Structures are given as structure tokens and as C-alpha cells.
Short mmCIF file of C-alpha atoms in Angstrom, two decimals:
data_model
loop_
_atom_site.label_atom_id
_atom_site.label_comp_id
_atom_site.label_asym_id
_atom_site.label_seq_id
_atom_site.Cartn_x
_atom_site.Cartn_y
_atom_site.Cartn_z
CA MET A 25 9.39 -1.94 37.48
CA ARG A 26 7.41 -2.95 40.58
CA GLN A 27 5.16 -6.03 40.58
CA ASN A 28 2.03 -3.90 41.08
CA ASP A 29 2.91 -1.82 38.05
CA ILE A 30 3.39 -4.94 35.94
CA GLN A 31 0.01 -6.31 37.02
CA LYS A 32 -1.70 -3.01 36.19
CA MET A 33 -0.07 -2.94 32.79
CA ASN A 34 -1.10 -6.54 32.03
CA SER A 35 -4.69 -5.92 33.13
CA SER A 36 -4.94 -3.01 30.70
CA LEU A 37 -3.91 -5.14 27.71
CA PRO A 38 -6.62 -6.69 25.50
CA GLU A 39 -7.22 -10.41 26.00
CA HIS A 40 -6.82 -11.12 22.29
CA SER A 41 -6.04 -9.49 18.95
CA ALA A 42 -8.82 -7.48 17.39
CA ASP A 43 -9.20 -9.83 14.45
CA ILE A 44 -9.51 -12.99 16.58
CA ARG A 45 -13.07 -14.22 17.08
CA VAL A 46 -13.98 -15.40 20.58
CA GLY A 47 -17.11 -16.14 22.55
CA ARG A 48 -20.43 -15.77 20.75
CA GLU A 49 -18.69 -14.56 17.60
CA LEU A 50 -16.69 -17.78 17.29
CA ILE A 51 -19.72 -19.92 18.09
CA GLN A 52 -21.60 -18.05 15.38
CA ALA A 53 -18.79 -18.87 12.94
CA THR A 54 -19.44 -22.60 13.45
CA LYS A 55 -23.16 -22.42 12.67
CA PRO A 56 -22.88 -22.95 8.89
CA TYR A 57 -21.43 -26.38 9.63
CA VAL A 58 -24.47 -27.70 11.50
CA GLU A 59 -26.11 -28.37 8.16
CA GLU A 60 -26.49 -32.12 7.74
CA SER A 61 -26.58 -34.29 4.64
CA TYR A 62 -28.98 -37.22 5.24
CA VAL A 63 -27.16 -39.21 2.60
CA GLN A 64 -23.82 -38.61 4.28
CA SER A 65 -25.25 -39.36 7.73
CA TRP A 66 -26.67 -42.70 6.62
CA TRP A 67 -23.45 -43.43 4.74
CA GLN A 68 -21.65 -43.05 8.05
CA VAL A 69 -24.22 -44.82 10.24
CA GLY A 70 -25.29 -47.74 8.04
CA PRO A 71 -21.84 -49.28 7.33
CA THR A 72 -20.79 -48.70 10.94
CA PHE A 73 -23.68 -50.74 12.32
CA GLY A 74 -23.42 -53.31 9.53
CA LEU A 75 -19.70 -53.89 10.15
CA MET A 76 -20.22 -53.99 13.92
CA ILE A 77 -22.94 -56.64 13.68
CA ALA A 78 -20.88 -58.65 11.18
CA ALA A 79 -17.79 -58.55 13.39
CA LEU A 80 -19.74 -59.67 16.47
CA ILE A 81 -21.46 -62.48 14.55
CA ALA A 82 -18.06 -63.63 13.31
CA ALA A 83 -16.72 -63.46 16.88
CA GLY A 84 -19.40 -65.96 17.88
CA ALA A 85 -19.40 -68.15 14.77
CA LEU A 86 -15.72 -68.71 13.95
CA PRO A 87 -14.32 -72.05 15.13
CA TRP A 88 -10.86 -70.86 16.28
CA TRP A 89 -10.57 -68.68 19.38
CA PRO A 90 -7.73 -66.40 18.12
CA LEU A 91 -9.96 -65.36 15.19
CA GLN A 92 -12.85 -64.94 17.59
CA LEU A 93 -10.66 -62.66 19.71
CA VAL A 94 -9.66 -60.53 16.72
CA CYS A 95 -13.29 -60.16 15.58
CA SER A 96 -14.42 -59.43 19.13
CA LEU A 97 -11.87 -56.62 19.49
CA LEU A 98 -12.78 -55.29 16.07
CA GLY A 99 -16.42 -55.36 17.15
CA ALA A 100 -15.45 -53.38 20.25
CA LEU A 101 -13.83 -50.63 18.16
CA LEU A 102 -16.89 -50.51 15.92
CA MET A 103 -19.08 -50.26 19.01
CA VAL A 104 -17.17 -47.12 19.98
CA ARG A 105 -17.85 -45.59 16.55
CA ALA A 106 -21.50 -46.67 16.72
CA PHE A 107 -21.76 -45.01 20.13
CA ILE A 108 -20.48 -41.73 18.69
CA THR A 109 -23.25 -41.82 16.07
CA PHE A 110 -25.75 -42.59 18.85
CA HIS A 111 -24.33 -39.68 20.85
CA ASP A 112 -24.65 -37.35 17.84
CA TYR A 113 -28.24 -38.44 17.24
CA LEU A 114 -29.20 -37.59 20.82
CA HIS A 115 -27.59 -34.16 20.39
CA GLY A 116 -29.81 -33.60 17.36
CA ALA A 117 -26.78 -33.39 15.09
CA ILE A 118 -27.75 -36.23 12.74
CA LEU A 119 -30.95 -37.92 11.53
CA LYS A 120 -33.15 -36.22 14.11
CA ASP A 121 -36.33 -36.54 12.01
CA SER A 122 -35.82 -40.16 10.94
CA ARG A 123 -38.09 -42.80 12.50
CA VAL A 124 -35.71 -45.52 11.34
CA ALA A 125 -32.87 -43.78 13.16
CA TYR A 126 -35.06 -43.37 16.24
CA TRP A 127 -35.62 -47.11 16.56
CA LEU A 128 -32.06 -47.98 15.57
CA PHE A 129 -30.44 -45.77 18.18
CA HIS A 130 -32.91 -46.46 20.97
CA THR A 131 -32.47 -50.19 20.40
CA TYR A 132 -28.71 -49.79 20.35
CA GLY A 133 -28.82 -47.75 23.57
CA ALA A 134 -30.73 -50.56 25.29
CA PHE A 135 -28.26 -53.23 24.15
CA VAL A 136 -25.21 -51.27 25.38
CA LEU A 137 -26.71 -50.19 28.73
CA THR A 138 -27.17 -46.55 27.71
CA PRO A 139 -30.88 -45.76 28.13
CA THR A 140 -31.59 -42.52 26.37
CA ARG A 141 -33.42 -40.71 29.18
CA SER A 142 -30.66 -41.18 31.74
CA TRP A 143 -27.84 -40.56 29.28
CA SER A 144 -29.38 -37.41 27.81
CA ALA A 145 -30.07 -35.85 31.21
CA SER A 146 -26.56 -36.40 32.58
CA HIS A 147 -24.78 -35.65 29.32
CA ASN A 148 -26.66 -32.41 28.68
CA TYR A 149 -25.81 -31.33 32.22
CA HIS A 150 -22.17 -32.07 31.46
CA HIS A 151 -22.25 -29.85 28.38
CA GLY A 152 -23.71 -26.99 30.36
CA HIS A 153 -21.15 -27.23 33.17
CA VAL A 154 -17.89 -28.47 31.64
CA GLY A 155 -14.86 -26.82 33.19
CA GLN A 156 -16.59 -26.04 36.46
CA ILE A 157 -15.34 -27.24 39.83
CA SER A 158 -17.60 -29.90 41.28
CA GLY A 159 -17.35 -32.73 43.77
CA ALA A 160 -20.37 -34.40 42.17
CA SER A 161 -20.08 -36.72 39.19
CA VAL A 162 -23.20 -35.70 37.27
CA GLY A 163 -22.44 -36.60 33.69
CA ALA A 164 -18.70 -36.25 34.29
CA PHE A 165 -15.87 -37.15 36.63
CA PRO A 166 -15.60 -34.90 39.70
CA LEU A 167 -12.99 -32.12 39.78
CA LEU A 168 -11.83 -30.26 42.89
CA THR A 169 -9.43 -27.44 43.66
CA THR A 170 -6.43 -27.93 45.94
CA ARG A 171 -8.11 -25.70 48.54
CA ILE A 172 -11.20 -27.88 48.66
CA TRP A 173 -8.99 -30.97 48.70
CA ARG A 174 -7.01 -29.76 51.71
CA ALA A 175 -10.23 -28.93 53.56
CA SER A 176 -11.80 -32.32 52.79
CA THR A 177 -12.08 -35.18 55.26
CA ARG A 178 -10.17 -38.44 54.78
CA TRP A 179 -13.34 -40.15 53.52
CA GLN A 180 -14.13 -37.34 51.09
CA ARG A 181 -10.60 -37.59 49.69
CA LEU A 182 -10.91 -41.35 49.38
CA ALA A 183 -14.23 -41.07 47.54
CA TYR A 184 -12.71 -38.52 45.13
CA ARG A 185 -9.66 -40.67 44.41
CA VAL A 186 -11.79 -43.77 43.90
CA GLN A 187 -14.07 -42.02 41.40
CA ARG A 188 -11.06 -40.85 39.36
CA HIS A 189 -9.08 -44.09 39.64
CA PRO A 190 -7.97 -45.82 36.40
CA LEU A 191 -9.78 -49.01 37.47
CA VAL A 192 -13.11 -47.17 37.30
CA VAL A 193 -12.36 -46.44 33.64
CA VAL A 194 -11.14 -49.99 32.94
CA LEU A 195 -14.24 -51.43 34.61
CA SER A 196 -16.63 -48.80 33.30
CA TYR A 197 -18.80 -51.51 31.71
CA PRO A 198 -20.28 -52.55 35.08
CA ILE A 199 -19.54 -49.37 37.06
CA VAL A 200 -20.33 -46.46 34.73
CA PHE A 201 -22.76 -48.02 32.26
CA GLY A 202 -24.28 -50.76 34.39
CA LEU A 203 -24.62 -48.86 37.67
CA ASN A 204 -24.35 -45.10 37.15
CA ILE A 205 -26.17 -44.73 33.86
CA THR A 206 -28.69 -47.59 34.08
CA LEU A 207 -29.36 -49.12 37.49
CA ILE A 208 -29.07 -46.15 39.89
CA PRO A 209 -31.45 -43.86 37.94
CA LEU A 210 -33.95 -46.75 37.79
CA ILE A 211 -33.76 -47.28 41.55
CA ARG A 212 -34.08 -43.56 42.30
CA SER A 213 -37.00 -42.92 39.96
CA PRO A 214 -38.53 -46.09 38.50
CA ALA A 215 -41.44 -44.34 36.77
CA GLN A 216 -39.17 -41.92 34.91
CA HIS A 217 -36.60 -44.51 33.90
CA LEU A 218 -38.53 -47.44 32.51
CA ASP A 219 -36.13 -47.43 29.56
CA SER A 220 -33.39 -48.33 32.08
CA LEU A 221 -35.40 -51.42 33.03
CA ILE A 222 -35.81 -52.27 29.34
CA ALA A 223 -32.05 -51.84 28.86
CA LEU A 224 -31.22 -54.19 31.74
CA ILE A 225 -33.65 -56.84 30.50
CA THR A 226 -32.44 -56.49 26.90
CA HIS A 227 -28.72 -56.55 27.70
CA PHE A 228 -28.68 -59.36 30.22
CA GLY A 229 -31.38 -61.25 28.34
CA LEU A 230 -29.11 -61.33 25.29
CA ILE A 231 -26.17 -62.52 27.40
CA GLY A 232 -28.35 -65.27 28.89
CA LEU A 233 -29.62 -66.32 25.47
CA LEU A 234 -26.11 -66.55 23.99
CA TRP A 235 -24.85 -68.45 27.03
CA TRP A 236 -27.75 -70.91 26.70
CA LEU A 237 -27.16 -71.36 22.96
CA GLY A 238 -23.37 -71.68 22.93
CA GLY A 239 -22.01 -71.58 26.45
CA PHE A 240 -19.90 -68.94 28.18
CA GLY A 241 -17.50 -68.59 25.24
CA LEU A 242 -20.22 -67.36 22.90
CA ALA A 243 -21.47 -64.77 25.39
CA PHE A 244 -17.91 -63.74 26.19
CA PHE A 245 -16.74 -63.06 22.63
CA VAL A 246 -19.99 -61.54 21.37
CA ILE A 247 -21.01 -59.36 24.34
CA LEU A 248 -18.83 -59.40 27.44
CA LEU A 249 -15.38 -58.79 25.94
CA PRO A 250 -16.40 -56.18 23.34
CA MET A 251 -18.52 -54.33 25.91
CA LEU A 252 -15.63 -54.34 28.38
CA VAL A 253 -13.16 -52.99 25.80
CA ALA A 254 -15.52 -50.51 24.14
CA SER A 255 -16.73 -49.14 27.48
CA ALA A 256 -13.19 -48.71 28.79
CA LEU A 257 -11.98 -46.97 25.64
CA GLY A 258 -15.05 -44.74 25.40
CA CYS A 259 -14.91 -43.87 29.09
CA TYR A 260 -11.21 -43.02 28.89
CA LEU A 261 -11.80 -40.74 25.89
CA PHE A 262 -14.47 -38.94 27.86
CA PHE A 263 -12.26 -38.73 30.95
CA ALA A 264 -9.16 -37.49 29.13
CA GLN A 265 -11.03 -34.87 27.13
CA HIS A 266 -11.88 -32.98 30.33
CA SER A 267 -9.08 -34.01 32.68
CA PHE A 268 -5.66 -33.47 31.17
CA ARG A 269 -2.48 -31.77 32.27
CA ARG A 270 -2.72 -28.66 30.08
CA MET A 271 -6.40 -27.85 30.70
CA GLN A 272 -7.50 -24.56 32.24
CA ILE A 273 -10.29 -23.93 34.72
CA ALA A 274 -11.99 -20.53 34.90
CA SER A 275 -13.23 -19.11 38.17
CA PRO A 276 -17.01 -19.28 38.71
CA GLU A 277 -17.24 -15.56 37.93
CA ALA A 278 -15.21 -15.85 34.71
CA TRP A 279 -16.66 -19.15 33.43
CA THR A 280 -18.56 -19.11 30.16
CA TYR A 281 -19.79 -21.81 27.80
CA TYR A 282 -17.12 -20.68 25.32
CA ARG A 283 -14.29 -20.99 27.87
CA GLY A 284 -15.50 -24.42 28.95
CA ALA A 285 -15.24 -25.58 25.34
CA MET A 286 -11.93 -23.96 24.46
CA GLU A 287 -10.00 -24.18 27.74
CA SER A 288 -11.43 -27.23 29.52
CA SER A 289 -11.93 -29.53 26.52
CA SER A 290 -9.08 -31.14 24.63
CA PHE A 291 -8.21 -31.89 21.07
CA MET A 292 -6.97 -35.48 21.16
CA ARG A 293 -4.43 -36.14 18.44
CA MET A 294 -4.86 -39.59 16.85
CA ASN A 295 -3.83 -41.39 13.72
CA ARG A 296 -6.47 -41.63 11.01
CA VAL A 297 -7.47 -45.18 11.88
CA MET A 298 -8.25 -44.34 15.51
CA GLN A 299 -9.83 -41.08 14.41
CA TRP A 300 -12.26 -43.10 12.27
CA PHE A 301 -13.04 -45.68 14.98
CA THR A 302 -13.64 -42.91 17.53
CA GLY A 303 -15.88 -40.92 15.19
CA ASN A 304 -13.77 -37.73 15.35
CA ILE A 305 -14.61 -37.33 19.03
CA GLY A 306 -11.02 -36.15 19.48
CA PHE A 307 -12.12 -32.80 18.01
CA HIS A 308 -13.78 -32.29 21.36
CA HIS A 309 -13.25 -28.57 21.74
CA ILE A 310 -15.28 -28.03 18.56
CA HIS A 311 -17.98 -30.46 19.65
CA HIS A 312 -18.38 -28.55 22.92
CA LEU A 313 -18.46 -25.26 21.11
CA ASN A 314 -21.38 -26.41 18.96
CA VAL A 315 -22.99 -29.79 19.67
CA ARG A 316 -25.12 -29.63 16.52
CA ILE A 317 -22.17 -30.11 14.17
CA PRO A 318 -22.28 -33.69 12.76
CA PHE A 319 -19.27 -35.73 13.84
CA TYR A 320 -18.13 -36.22 10.25
CA ARG A 321 -17.86 -32.44 9.72
CA LEU A 322 -15.67 -31.69 12.76
CA PRO A 323 -12.34 -31.97 10.85
CA GLU A 324 -13.78 -29.69 8.17
CA VAL A 325 -14.64 -27.08 10.80
CA MET A 326 -11.17 -27.15 12.31
CA ALA A 327 -9.58 -26.77 8.88
CA ALA A 328 -11.84 -23.83 8.01
CA ILE A 329 -11.71 -21.75 11.21
CA PRO A 330 -8.22 -20.54 12.25
CA GLU A 331 -9.26 -19.82 15.85
CA LEU A 332 -9.90 -23.55 16.37
CA GLN A 333 -6.51 -24.71 15.08
CA SER A 334 -4.39 -24.18 18.22
CA PRO A 335 -6.32 -26.09 20.88
CA LEU A 336 -5.11 -27.61 24.11
CA THR A 337 -4.11 -31.14 23.20
CA THR A 338 -3.58 -34.60 24.56
CA THR A 339 -2.90 -37.96 22.88
CA LEU A 340 -3.26 -41.69 23.42
CA ALA A 341 0.48 -41.97 24.13
CA PRO A 342 1.24 -43.80 27.43
CA ARG A 343 2.79 -40.68 28.97
CA ASP A 344 -0.29 -38.57 28.24
CA ILE A 345 -2.58 -41.31 29.54
CA ALA A 346 -0.59 -41.42 32.77
CA ASP A 347 -0.70 -37.62 33.04
CA CYS A 348 -4.48 -37.57 32.67
CA PHE A 349 -4.81 -39.67 35.81
CA ARG A 350 -1.88 -38.12 37.66
CA TYR A 351 -2.93 -34.46 37.37
CA ALA A 352 -6.19 -34.64 39.30
CA LEU A 353 -6.66 -31.29 41.06
CA TRP A 354 -6.86 -27.66 39.97
CA ASP A 355 -4.47 -25.33 41.79
CA GLU A 356 -6.02 -21.85 41.82
CA ASP A 357 -2.76 -20.19 42.83
CA LYS A 358 -0.56 -21.89 40.22
CA GLN A 359 -3.37 -21.83 37.64
CA ARG A 360 -2.69 -25.37 36.49
CA MET A 361 -3.57 -28.99 37.16
CA VAL A 362 -1.47 -30.65 39.85
CA SER A 363 -1.03 -34.10 41.35
CA TYR A 364 -2.20 -35.27 44.78
CA GLN A 365 1.43 -35.13 45.94
CA GLU A 366 1.80 -31.50 44.87
CA ALA A 367 -1.42 -30.62 46.70
CA SER A 368 -0.30 -32.18 49.98
#
């Protein structure tokens, strides 16, 4: 059989079985799970913030530095979980009508250099454009095709590689949160981003106060180290969920919100401990399919809807981490992610 005949035969086949829900039908199937229990939401949020504050206080108060280190790292993991609850609140998935939650999360956002106006604008843009080719890093890391890469200048290639370099993730505390999310929006539009100014004053004011009260060690274990670790872990999760070896990128003509969620967003397999600390954010394909589902219901949704149970996956294993950084370009001819070396 000739190649043209094979292609014609394949194009005439349906994209999926008749009983498989896709697109709007699958999104509609997730809508019953957006229903929130205020009791459950506060049961998730309250202990998370309480444990985080307790761990950070212990990191500053304990007399022996190894115990301080343990509590500081524990505080960092709890900061990641607290951030997921903050993230869900801004999506309107939990506690959206609570004034207590409003002040809790806006205060938290200021302390961790995530002013709500800047974060919401960039993150909502990301949700509306995930899986699209872009050289800009609006709410996400840039992603180029091999054709664009080959046509780029040396400086454009350097800028792309720098933005996707592992060090940017490791140092995301000053680079992503300090500069990109907080300082740059404030410089560009001071009147619209006064909450960025409040965040800078709040964050660095707290560091200065702790340093004055107990020296560098107190500021290091209570703020600097946990922020460095939490930011790096959170940033990597975000990076890997939309830049992994098995992901697929649809052409601009074929892209849909559904395909961005199911083909360009990963399910990150984790053990139950890390799943708890990361607030189920590993169920990322479901989160992108319907942002209004509370984070604590995401496993329930996956268990209930068969079409969500065979996602594209990645893990926190060293090999998968390396692959997320190695496979950095989309090859339109091969229809897969490739490395810089393969694109040369």
C-alpha cells in the first residue's frame, strides 16, 4: 500500500472511540466536582498555615542548628502546600466569599513575594495559552519550535537557554518571585501594582526585623532558606508540568483549551507524602481542564472519570528531572520534544 493511501486511510478514521468523552463534553463531566465544602476547605487551609507558622517559629527559636535546619526545611515544604491553597483561592476554587480567607491569602502573598494582581494576571494568561508556542515568558517558561530556533540569532538563542536553565529554577526566589512577579510589574506600572510595593516592604521588612532581633542566622532559617527551597520546588513543579519529554504541542490551528490541558500538561506521579505537601498539584491535567475544582478533590475526579486516568506523566525521579530540562524544543516534523543537540 502506498504512503498516500495510508495517510488517506488514517485521516478518515475517527480520533477516538464513540464512547470516549473529549473536549467540552469532558470538561462538562468535571463540573460536579467544583462544589466546595467550606468545612473541608478550612480543614485543609487552617492546619497548613498553623503547621507552617509553627515550623518557622521553631526554626528560629531552637538552640541547635541541625534542628533549626530540619524545621526550616519542613517549613519550606509547608510553604509549598500553603501556596497551593493560595493559588486555589485566586482561581476561585476555595473560600472565595470568605473575608477571613481574603486577608489571610493576601497577607501570605505579600510575605512570599507573590502580589495578587501581578500573579493573577500572568497566571490566568498562562491558563489561557498553555501548550502554545511562544518566545515570551508571560506566566510560563518560553517554548519554541526547532524551526524558530534555527532561524533565531545567537543572542535570541542565548536568552532562550538562560530562561530555561536549571539555575533559574534553583534561584527562582530572587529571579522569578523577586524580579519577574514583584519588582518588574511595579517598575512598569507603579499605579497598578501598589500591592507589589507592599509585598517588597513586607518581605524585606520582616527579614530586616529578624536580622535585627537575632542576627543573620534567625533571618536565614526563618525566611531566606525556606523561601529559597520552597520557591525552587514550586517553580520546578510549574516548569515540569508544562515542559516534559512526553508532552504534545498542537498547531495554532488545532489548539484548544482541552488539548492544552490534556496534551501539554502532565500528571506528576508522587508518593503520598509529597502529594500532600504539594497540594495535589501533580494532578495538573485535571486542574487545567477545570480550574474551579478544589485541590483536595482532584484525586477524586481522576478516580471517577476514566478519560482522565491515562495522562501524560512525569515524576520527581532524577532521570525525569534531567529530561524536563534536556528536552527544550518542539520539533514539528517529529512531533515530539527534542534537545538543543537534536535541533542543531
